[in-house]
Amino acid sequence: MTTASSAQSVRRDLANAPLLAAALGQDPARTPVWFMRQAGRSLPEYRKLREGTPMLQACFTPDMVVEVTMQPIRRHGVDAAIFFSDIVVPLKAAGIDLDIVPGTGPVVASPVRDEQAVTALPELDPANLDPIAEAVGVLVGELGDVPLIGFAGAPFTLASYLIEGGPSRHHERTKALMKAEPDVWHALLGRIADYTLEFLKVQLHAGVDAIQLFDSWAGALSERDYREFVLPHSQRVLAGLAFAGVPRIHFGVGTAELLPAMREAGADVVGVDWRLPLDEAVRRLQAAAPDAPKPVVQGNLDPAVLFAGWDVVEREVRRIVTEGKAAAGHIFNLGHGVMPDTDPTVLTRVVELVHSIR
Ligand code: CP3
């Protein structure tokens, strides 16, 4: 799994871990399963630990990062841990004035909307990410043979928060800057790609076993705009991680029309939301690149289905595992993050069920 790199000394040899075997298109002993947002508000033990600590403060406190990352491993028996952090952590580490507001999400004090603001964006001193490296280092020691997934936000999704100043339904200011001032846009995405790369490199050097690049809101774009304004920047990020030789997962919501382009960005594993059946996702990926190896996919249970009662959940899980057989490898996941009101005992049963199906 590992290739020559300075990260080699810290990375565990987990070649037989189901998650990593599936990511390589091999036939693992069982279908691996983890959940986006598995660490978080669906868990009472998380809510208790976080009481009184703001989200961003938690992200820069290694003890807390370690404990929250471990909670879903102990409770659910998932096949991977995802490092507890947030996509805006590298922006915060660079000195950008922002906060994560409960119930809202990231809020940026001075939105970045013109050339001057882009030029003024600070450089990220990697030393500001030391608490992240420390937490990853402790985690790879504690996790035994469970892989640790590192992650970052992709340039487009981070740009949307920086330009809109917070969460956005239509991304109108983002698209306006992109279309009206392409030079400013590309300068901004280039700077964000630097932050993203730095954040991921710190995690890789500290020993993470795979990475996921979240381009959560890329589905707002046409394929044409994605290819012109986004793909080159995501490509630079993913190419910049090749040295580590670990699987790169690339995910966004509502990206049925973008999946082949997102794979071209350099994804070893393509994340799929619930709108497109996995076998259809595989068909589209193969049709777009007939000479490429058969794709590996991750997904795609609708997180809302977890509220529908066990009979419905079981039927949908079985369907998805069957449809996933069309891929060279399938990592079972939700089609987006766990919602805060989800009953965590249902998640545990999903893990048991996925593991029981051959
Ligand atoms: O998946 C995991 O378990 C790891 C932790 C993780 C968090 N954020 C913790 C978090 C990950 C992978 C993220 C990524 C993230 N953050 C994304 C990409 C994934 C996706 O969902 O599409 C995005 C878009 C963000 C931005 C963000 N941060 C949002 C939309 C929110 C929720 C705001 C809210 O209160 O509803 C956050 C805050 C956040 N990040 C929380 C957690 C557990 C909730 C804050 C809290 O617990 O107080």
Tab-separated table of C-alpha atoms and ligand atoms in Angstrom:
chain	number	residue	atom	x	y	z
A	1	MET	CA	0.000	0.000	0.000
A	2	THR	CA	2.705	2.451	0.928
A	3	THR	CA	5.225	3.734	-1.544
A	4	ALA	CA	8.529	5.433	-0.945
A	5	SER	CA	7.929	8.642	0.968
A	6	SER	CA	8.792	10.323	4.183
A	7	ALA	CA	5.377	9.217	5.404
A	8	GLN	CA	6.370	5.566	5.135
A	9	SER	CA	7.782	5.309	8.627
A	10	VAL	CA	4.506	6.222	10.337
A	11	ARG	CA	1.957	4.497	8.096
A	12	ARG	CA	0.744	1.106	9.261
A	13	ASP	CA	0.754	-1.906	6.939
A	14	LEU	CA	-2.967	-2.555	6.583
A	15	ALA	CA	-3.035	-4.215	3.170
A	16	ASN	CA	-5.683	-6.708	4.368
A	17	ALA	CA	-8.037	-4.108	5.807
A	18	PRO	CA	-11.345	-4.485	3.894
A	19	LEU	CA	-11.549	-0.738	3.209
A	20	LEU	CA	-8.133	-0.598	1.569
A	21	ALA	CA	-8.622	-3.857	-0.363
A	22	ALA	CA	-11.936	-2.574	-1.751
A	23	ALA	CA	-10.332	0.750	-2.645
A	24	LEU	CA	-7.750	-1.155	-4.702
A	25	GLY	CA	-10.463	-3.093	-6.513
A	26	GLN	CA	-9.544	-6.339	-4.741
A	27	ASP	CA	-12.038	-8.731	-3.168
A	28	PRO	CA	-12.079	-8.028	0.573
A	29	ALA	CA	-13.269	-10.546	3.182
A	30	ARG	CA	-16.373	-8.396	3.709
A	31	THR	CA	-17.914	-5.264	2.241
A	32	PRO	CA	-16.324	-2.407	4.192
A	33	VAL	CA	-18.631	0.207	5.693
A	34	TRP	CA	-18.198	3.587	7.344
A	35	PHE	CA	-20.437	6.654	7.522
A	36	MET	CA	-19.760	10.237	6.575
A	37	ARG	CA	-20.289	12.270	9.775
A	38	GLN	CA	-20.158	9.084	11.868
A	39	ALA	CA	-18.398	11.140	14.542
A	40	GLY	CA	-20.808	13.797	15.684
A	41	ARG	CA	-24.156	14.785	16.984
A	42	SER	CA	-25.990	11.492	16.455
A	43	LEU	CA	-23.919	10.119	19.356
A	44	PRO	CA	-24.892	11.042	22.949
A	45	GLU	CA	-21.293	10.469	24.054
A	46	TYR	CA	-20.208	13.083	21.479
A	47	ARG	CA	-22.739	15.654	22.651
A	48	LYS	CA	-21.668	15.112	26.255
A	49	LEU	CA	-17.972	15.515	25.490
A	50	ARG	CA	-18.519	18.622	23.347
A	51	GLU	CA	-20.643	20.421	25.968
A	52	GLY	CA	-19.149	23.874	26.504
A	53	THR	CA	-16.406	23.539	23.846
A	54	PRO	CA	-16.919	25.418	20.557
A	55	MET	CA	-16.506	23.262	17.443
A	56	LEU	CA	-13.318	24.911	16.157
A	57	GLN	CA	-11.699	24.810	19.573
A	58	ALA	CA	-12.468	21.074	19.679
A	59	CYS	CA	-10.798	20.644	16.279
A	60	PHE	CA	-7.525	22.116	17.599
A	61	THR	CA	-7.561	20.070	20.846
A	62	PRO	CA	-5.814	16.738	20.131
A	63	ASP	CA	-7.308	14.820	23.099
A	64	MET	CA	-10.790	15.733	21.991
A	65	VAL	CA	-10.118	14.948	18.314
A	66	VAL	CA	-8.813	11.511	19.309
A	67	GLU	CA	-11.748	10.698	21.587
A	68	VAL	CA	-14.428	11.840	19.112
A	69	THR	CA	-12.760	9.947	16.255
A	70	MET	CA	-12.709	6.757	18.360
A	71	GLN	CA	-16.344	6.937	19.514
A	72	PRO	CA	-17.980	5.507	16.360
A	73	ILE	CA	-15.288	2.814	16.116
A	74	ARG	CA	-16.130	1.509	19.583
A	75	ARG	CA	-19.872	1.823	19.111
A	76	HIS	CA	-20.518	0.714	15.531
A	77	GLY	CA	-17.568	-1.499	14.537
A	78	VAL	CA	-17.155	0.408	11.271
A	79	ASP	CA	-14.279	-0.449	8.907
A	80	ALA	CA	-12.651	2.974	9.070
A	81	ALA	CA	-12.282	5.947	11.338
A	82	ILE	CA	-12.586	9.419	9.865
A	83	PHE	CA	-10.397	11.978	11.476
A	84	PHE	CA	-12.587	14.435	13.443
A	85	SER	CA	-12.120	17.955	12.118
A	86	ASP	CA	-13.863	20.259	9.680
A	87	ILE	CA	-13.263	21.463	6.146
A	88	VAL	CA	-12.705	25.047	7.368
A	89	VAL	CA	-9.894	24.080	9.785
A	90	PRO	CA	-7.084	24.914	7.300
A	91	LEU	CA	-8.722	28.305	6.602
A	92	LYS	CA	-8.822	28.997	10.331
A	93	ALA	CA	-5.201	27.834	10.666
A	94	ALA	CA	-4.239	30.319	7.933
A	95	GLY	CA	-5.716	33.102	10.058
A	96	ILE	CA	-8.975	33.724	8.200
A	97	ASP	CA	-11.604	35.109	10.579
A	98	LEU	CA	-14.408	32.527	10.609
A	99	ASP	CA	-16.472	30.480	13.000
A	100	ILE	CA	-18.669	27.383	12.901
A	101	VAL	CA	-22.086	28.452	14.120
A	102	PRO	CA	-24.229	25.641	15.607
A	103	GLY	CA	-27.215	24.868	13.378
A	104	THR	CA	-25.805	27.023	10.553
A	105	GLY	CA	-22.291	25.928	9.645
A	106	PRO	CA	-19.176	27.914	8.714
A	107	VAL	CA	-19.582	31.722	8.780
A	108	VAL	CA	-16.812	33.966	7.388
A	109	ALA	CA	-16.412	37.455	8.904
A	110	SER	CA	-15.221	39.193	5.700
A	111	PRO	CA	-16.364	37.354	2.575
A	112	VAL	CA	-13.805	37.182	-0.259
A	113	ARG	CA	-15.430	38.761	-3.307
A	114	ASP	CA	-12.809	40.693	-5.279
A	115	GLU	CA	-9.210	40.658	-6.423
A	116	GLN	CA	-8.032	42.677	-3.460
A	117	ALA	CA	-9.507	40.215	-0.992
A	118	VAL	CA	-8.002	37.276	-2.867
A	119	THR	CA	-4.548	38.874	-2.903
A	120	ALA	CA	-4.822	39.562	0.818
A	121	LEU	CA	-5.452	35.909	1.727
A	122	PRO	CA	-2.702	34.823	4.118
A	123	GLU	CA	-0.314	31.933	3.627
A	124	LEU	CA	-0.841	28.871	5.784
A	125	ASP	CA	2.055	28.170	8.133
A	126	PRO	CA	2.040	24.357	8.496
A	127	ALA	CA	3.129	24.747	12.138
A	128	ASN	CA	-0.392	26.000	12.859
A	129	LEU	CA	-1.576	22.493	12.008
A	130	ASP	CA	0.626	20.821	14.647
A	131	PRO	CA	-2.399	19.864	16.807
A	132	ILE	CA	-3.844	18.028	13.797
A	133	ALA	CA	-0.599	16.108	13.214
A	134	GLU	CA	-0.442	15.259	16.912
A	135	ALA	CA	-4.015	13.907	16.951
A	136	VAL	CA	-3.439	11.780	13.831
A	137	GLY	CA	-0.239	10.405	15.350
A	138	VAL	CA	-2.037	9.293	18.520
A	139	LEU	CA	-4.940	7.852	16.503
A	140	VAL	CA	-2.840	5.598	14.290
A	141	GLY	CA	-1.391	4.185	17.516
A	142	GLU	CA	-4.815	3.570	19.066
A	143	LEU	CA	-6.747	2.263	16.079
A	144	GLY	CA	-5.073	-1.157	15.833
A	145	ASP	CA	-5.895	-2.503	12.389
A	146	VAL	CA	-8.677	-0.008	11.608
A	147	PRO	CA	-7.712	2.419	8.817
A	148	LEU	CA	-7.870	6.150	9.437
A	149	ILE	CA	-9.318	8.359	6.693
A	150	GLY	CA	-8.033	11.915	6.495
A	151	PHE	CA	-10.037	14.551	4.656
A	152	ALA	CA	-10.285	18.090	3.381
A	153	GLY	CA	-12.755	20.288	1.566
A	154	ALA	CA	-12.154	20.681	-2.173
A	155	PRO	CA	-11.376	24.143	-3.575
A	156	PHE	CA	-14.874	24.776	-4.985
A	157	THR	CA	-16.760	23.944	-1.785
A	158	LEU	CA	-14.372	26.028	0.332
A	159	ALA	CA	-14.576	28.883	-2.184
A	160	SER	CA	-18.346	28.873	-1.827
A	161	TYR	CA	-18.084	29.403	1.954
A	162	LEU	CA	-15.440	32.125	1.513
A	163	ILE	CA	-17.345	34.012	-1.189
A	164	GLU	CA	-20.894	33.649	0.154
A	165	GLY	CA	-19.726	34.193	3.727
A	166	GLY	CA	-21.648	31.136	4.897
A	167	PRO	CA	-23.854	28.295	3.709
A	168	SER	CA	-25.667	29.064	0.466
A	169	ARG	CA	-28.614	27.528	-1.321
A	170	HIS	CA	-27.874	28.768	-4.827
A	171	HIS	CA	-24.173	29.766	-4.690
A	172	GLU	CA	-25.069	32.847	-6.726
A	173	ARG	CA	-22.154	35.069	-5.683
A	174	THR	CA	-19.774	32.169	-6.200
A	175	LYS	CA	-21.009	31.522	-9.722
A	176	ALA	CA	-21.076	35.243	-10.506
A	177	LEU	CA	-17.390	35.658	-9.584
A	178	MET	CA	-16.497	32.486	-11.459
A	179	LYS	CA	-18.172	33.592	-14.681
A	180	ALA	CA	-17.518	37.350	-14.560
A	181	GLU	CA	-13.938	37.377	-13.301
A	182	PRO	CA	-12.275	34.110	-14.247
A	183	ASP	CA	-8.761	35.391	-13.415
A	184	VAL	CA	-9.758	36.325	-9.875
A	185	TRP	CA	-11.602	33.028	-9.579
A	186	HIS	CA	-8.596	30.944	-10.624
A	187	ALA	CA	-6.307	32.910	-8.304
A	188	LEU	CA	-8.713	32.225	-5.426
A	189	LEU	CA	-9.046	28.525	-6.178
A	190	GLY	CA	-5.280	28.265	-6.519
A	191	ARG	CA	-4.768	29.738	-3.064
A	192	ILE	CA	-7.426	27.475	-1.541
A	193	ALA	CA	-5.854	24.457	-3.248
A	194	ASP	CA	-2.607	25.383	-1.450
A	195	TYR	CA	-4.439	25.312	1.911
A	196	THR	CA	-6.141	22.030	1.101
A	197	LEU	CA	-2.898	20.401	-0.002
A	198	GLU	CA	-1.099	21.537	3.132
A	199	PHE	CA	-3.896	20.214	5.382
A	200	LEU	CA	-3.886	16.830	3.646
A	201	LYS	CA	-0.091	16.537	3.562
A	202	VAL	CA	0.077	17.112	7.305
A	203	GLN	CA	-2.432	14.280	7.797
A	204	LEU	CA	-0.575	11.985	5.378
A	205	HIS	CA	2.809	12.608	6.984
A	206	ALA	CA	1.231	11.836	10.354
A	207	GLY	CA	-0.019	8.474	9.078
A	208	VAL	CA	-3.579	8.518	7.655
A	209	ASP	CA	-4.327	5.488	5.445
A	210	ALA	CA	-6.689	7.066	2.902
A	211	ILE	CA	-8.044	10.508	2.188
A	212	GLN	CA	-11.424	11.847	1.159
A	213	LEU	CA	-11.723	15.133	-0.700
A	214	PHE	CA	-15.201	16.575	-0.060
A	215	ASP	CA	-16.510	18.702	-2.908
A	216	SER	CA	-19.905	18.708	-1.237
A	217	TRP	CA	-21.464	21.490	-3.293
A	218	ALA	CA	-19.911	20.812	-6.732
A	219	GLY	CA	-23.264	19.364	-7.831
A	220	ALA	CA	-24.486	22.964	-8.185
A	221	LEU	CA	-22.385	23.263	-11.358
A	222	SER	CA	-22.859	22.126	-14.934
A	223	GLU	CA	-20.277	19.665	-16.176
A	224	ARG	CA	-18.955	22.331	-18.537
A	225	ASP	CA	-18.359	24.829	-15.738
A	226	TYR	CA	-16.983	22.130	-13.439
A	227	ARG	CA	-14.409	21.154	-16.054
A	228	GLU	CA	-13.338	24.724	-16.773
A	229	PHE	CA	-13.388	26.299	-13.326
A	230	VAL	CA	-12.976	23.519	-10.771
A	231	LEU	CA	-11.440	20.337	-12.123
A	232	PRO	CA	-7.889	21.715	-12.677
A	233	HIS	CA	-7.683	22.809	-9.046
A	234	SER	CA	-9.039	19.568	-7.567
A	235	GLN	CA	-6.697	17.738	-9.933
A	236	ARG	CA	-3.712	19.636	-8.582
A	237	VAL	CA	-4.703	18.732	-5.019
A	238	LEU	CA	-5.176	15.031	-5.724
A	239	ALA	CA	-2.015	14.796	-7.840
A	240	GLY	CA	-0.086	16.455	-5.028
A	241	LEU	CA	-0.968	13.540	-2.729
A	242	ALA	CA	0.145	10.754	-5.059
A	243	PHE	CA	3.496	10.518	-3.243
A	244	ALA	CA	1.806	8.784	-0.301
A	245	GLY	CA	0.327	5.944	-2.368
A	246	VAL	CA	-2.931	5.871	-0.381
A	247	PRO	CA	-6.453	5.692	-1.860
A	248	ARG	CA	-8.031	9.040	-2.703
A	249	ILE	CA	-11.830	9.196	-2.379
A	250	HIS	CA	-13.645	12.097	-4.036
A	251	PHE	CA	-17.238	12.900	-3.096
A	252	GLY	CA	-19.907	15.491	-3.746
A	253	VAL	CA	-23.686	15.757	-3.436
A	254	GLY	CA	-25.894	15.804	-6.542
A	255	THR	CA	-22.946	14.958	-8.804
A	256	ALA	CA	-24.571	12.350	-11.056
A	257	GLU	CA	-23.637	14.436	-14.127
A	258	LEU	CA	-20.096	15.076	-12.848
A	259	LEU	CA	-18.933	11.607	-11.800
A	260	PRO	CA	-16.621	10.950	-14.788
A	261	ALA	CA	-15.082	14.430	-14.443
A	262	MET	CA	-14.594	13.927	-10.715
A	263	ARG	CA	-12.842	10.647	-11.406
A	264	GLU	CA	-10.609	12.437	-13.918
A	265	ALA	CA	-9.681	14.840	-11.145
A	266	GLY	CA	-7.654	11.953	-9.750
A	267	ALA	CA	-10.032	9.902	-7.619
A	268	ASP	CA	-9.215	6.258	-6.946
A	269	VAL	CA	-12.686	5.887	-5.409
A	270	VAL	CA	-15.726	7.865	-6.568
A	271	GLY	CA	-18.286	8.758	-3.891
A	272	VAL	CA	-21.905	8.644	-5.078
A	273	ASP	CA	-24.923	10.218	-3.394
A	274	TRP	CA	-28.312	8.443	-3.153
A	275	ARG	CA	-29.773	9.932	-6.329
A	276	LEU	CA	-28.029	7.521	-8.671
A	277	PRO	CA	-27.947	3.721	-8.225
A	278	LEU	CA	-24.378	2.461	-7.891
A	279	ASP	CA	-24.631	0.182	-10.930
A	280	GLU	CA	-25.712	3.164	-13.036
A	281	ALA	CA	-22.830	5.207	-11.597
A	282	VAL	CA	-20.444	2.425	-12.635
A	283	ARG	CA	-21.983	2.342	-16.110
A	284	ARG	CA	-21.498	6.101	-16.544
A	285	LEU	CA	-17.919	5.977	-15.268
A	286	GLN	CA	-17.054	3.131	-17.609
A	287	ALA	CA	-18.769	4.683	-20.625
A	288	ALA	CA	-16.730	7.856	-20.109
A	289	ALA	CA	-13.416	5.993	-19.813
A	290	PRO	CA	-13.686	2.597	-21.507
A	291	ASP	CA	-9.942	1.986	-21.343
A	292	ALA	CA	-9.554	2.866	-17.662
A	293	PRO	CA	-9.704	0.158	-14.985
A	294	LYS	CA	-13.181	-0.722	-13.733
A	295	PRO	CA	-14.161	1.945	-11.187
A	296	VAL	CA	-14.379	1.657	-7.399
A	297	VAL	CA	-17.346	3.396	-5.785
A	298	GLN	CA	-18.468	4.481	-2.332
A	299	GLY	CA	-22.044	4.986	-1.157
A	300	ASN	CA	-24.956	5.438	-1.217
A	301	LEU	CA	-27.768	4.880	1.305
A	302	ASP	CA	-30.028	7.935	1.587
A	303	PRO	CA	-29.406	9.172	5.164
A	304	ALA	CA	-33.144	9.929	5.437
A	305	VAL	CA	-33.928	6.222	4.972
A	306	LEU	CA	-32.432	5.607	8.426
A	307	PHE	CA	-35.632	7.166	9.807
A	308	ALA	CA	-37.972	4.828	7.904
A	309	GLY	CA	-37.937	1.751	10.132
A	310	TRP	CA	-35.781	-1.360	9.961
A	311	ASP	CA	-37.658	-3.215	7.220
A	312	VAL	CA	-37.109	-0.340	4.803
A	313	VAL	CA	-33.489	0.123	5.895
A	314	GLU	CA	-32.742	-3.572	5.393
A	315	ARG	CA	-34.305	-3.651	1.939
A	316	GLU	CA	-32.355	-0.579	0.818
A	317	VAL	CA	-29.043	-1.827	2.273
A	318	ARG	CA	-29.437	-5.152	0.450
A	319	ARG	CA	-30.261	-3.372	-2.816
A	320	ILE	CA	-27.193	-1.162	-2.522
A	321	VAL	CA	-24.841	-4.046	-1.736
A	322	THR	CA	-26.193	-5.869	-4.807
A	323	GLU	CA	-25.830	-2.808	-7.050
A	324	GLY	CA	-22.315	-2.251	-5.700
A	325	LYS	CA	-21.258	-5.605	-7.183
A	326	ALA	CA	-21.133	-3.847	-10.567
A	327	ALA	CA	-17.982	-2.018	-9.410
A	328	ALA	CA	-14.434	-3.307	-9.082
A	329	GLY	CA	-14.759	-2.482	-5.392
A	330	HIS	CA	-17.522	-1.075	-3.197
A	331	ILE	CA	-17.170	0.815	0.088
A	332	PHE	CA	-20.596	0.990	1.719
A	333	ASN	CA	-21.509	4.439	3.058
A	334	LEU	CA	-24.407	6.838	3.161
A	335	GLY	CA	-25.117	9.122	0.209
A	336	HIS	CA	-24.287	12.101	2.472
A	337	GLY	CA	-23.604	12.652	6.169
A	338	VAL	CA	-25.407	11.144	9.164
A	339	MET	CA	-28.134	13.550	10.276
A	340	PRO	CA	-28.018	14.650	13.932
A	341	ASP	CA	-31.389	13.072	14.877
A	342	THR	CA	-30.455	9.643	13.526
A	343	ASP	CA	-30.883	6.776	15.992
A	344	PRO	CA	-27.309	5.483	16.352
A	345	THR	CA	-28.498	1.926	17.083
A	346	VAL	CA	-29.793	1.807	13.485
A	347	LEU	CA	-26.287	2.664	12.243
A	348	THR	CA	-24.837	-0.205	14.272
A	349	ARG	CA	-27.398	-2.590	12.744
A	350	VAL	CA	-26.513	-1.359	9.245
A	351	VAL	CA	-22.856	-2.237	9.882
A	352	GLU	CA	-23.822	-5.734	11.105
A	353	LEU	CA	-26.098	-6.251	8.107
A	354	VAL	CA	-23.537	-5.102	5.512
A	355	HIS	CA	-20.950	-7.385	7.102
A	356	SER	CA	-23.348	-10.351	7.050
A	357	ILE	CA	-24.055	-10.153	3.292
A	358	ARG	CA	-21.740	-12.066	0.954
B	1	CP3	O1	-17.419	12.659	9.121
B	1	CP3	C1	-16.989	12.774	10.283
B	1	CP3	O2	-17.462	12.120	11.236
B	1	CP3	C2	-15.789	13.654	10.539
B	1	CP3	C3	-16.091	14.983	10.876
B	1	CP3	C4	-16.534	16.021	9.875
B	1	CP3	C5	-17.132	17.223	10.328
B	1	CP3	N1	-17.270	18.062	9.270
B	1	CP3	C6	-17.493	17.505	11.728
B	1	CP3	C7	-18.509	18.528	12.001
B	1	CP3	C8	-16.374	16.134	8.502
B	1	CP3	C9	-15.829	15.123	7.515
B	1	CP3	C10	-16.842	17.431	8.132
B	1	CP3	C11	-16.776	17.957	6.755
B	1	CP3	C12	-17.626	19.099	6.393
B	1	CP3	N2	-17.869	20.243	7.099
B	1	CP3	C13	-18.246	19.227	5.140
B	1	CP3	C14	-18.153	18.205	4.036
B	1	CP3	C15	-19.032	17.055	4.322
B	1	CP3	C16	-20.478	17.282	4.012
B	1	CP3	O3	-21.273	17.148	4.951
B	1	CP3	O4	-20.799	17.576	2.853
B	1	CP3	C17	-18.928	20.451	5.112
B	1	CP3	C18	-19.764	20.989	3.992
B	1	CP3	C19	-18.669	21.093	6.363
B	1	CP3	C20	-19.147	22.437	6.789
B	1	CP3	C21	-19.913	22.302	8.043
B	1	CP3	N3	-19.328	22.214	9.286
B	1	CP3	C22	-21.318	22.155	8.214
B	1	CP3	C23	-22.328	22.213	7.109
B	1	CP3	C24	-21.553	21.968	9.582
B	1	CP3	C25	-22.866	21.698	10.284
B	1	CP3	C26	-23.480	22.910	10.874
B	1	CP3	C27	-24.618	22.549	11.815
B	1	CP3	O5	-24.499	22.846	13.019
B	1	CP3	O6	-25.613	21.977	11.347
B	1	CP3	C28	-20.300	22.007	10.221
B	1	CP3	C29	-20.050	21.824	11.660
B	1	CP3	C30	-19.653	20.444	12.000
B	1	CP3	N4	-18.623	19.753	11.426
B	1	CP3	C31	-20.232	19.626	13.006
B	1	CP3	C32	-19.511	18.426	13.028
B	1	CP3	C33	-19.688	17.256	13.944
B	1	CP3	C34	-21.381	20.036	13.914
B	1	CP3	C35	-20.873	21.009	14.927
B	1	CP3	C36	-21.099	20.574	16.346
B	1	CP3	O7	-21.096	19.374	16.665
B	1	CP3	O8	-21.224	21.478	17.184
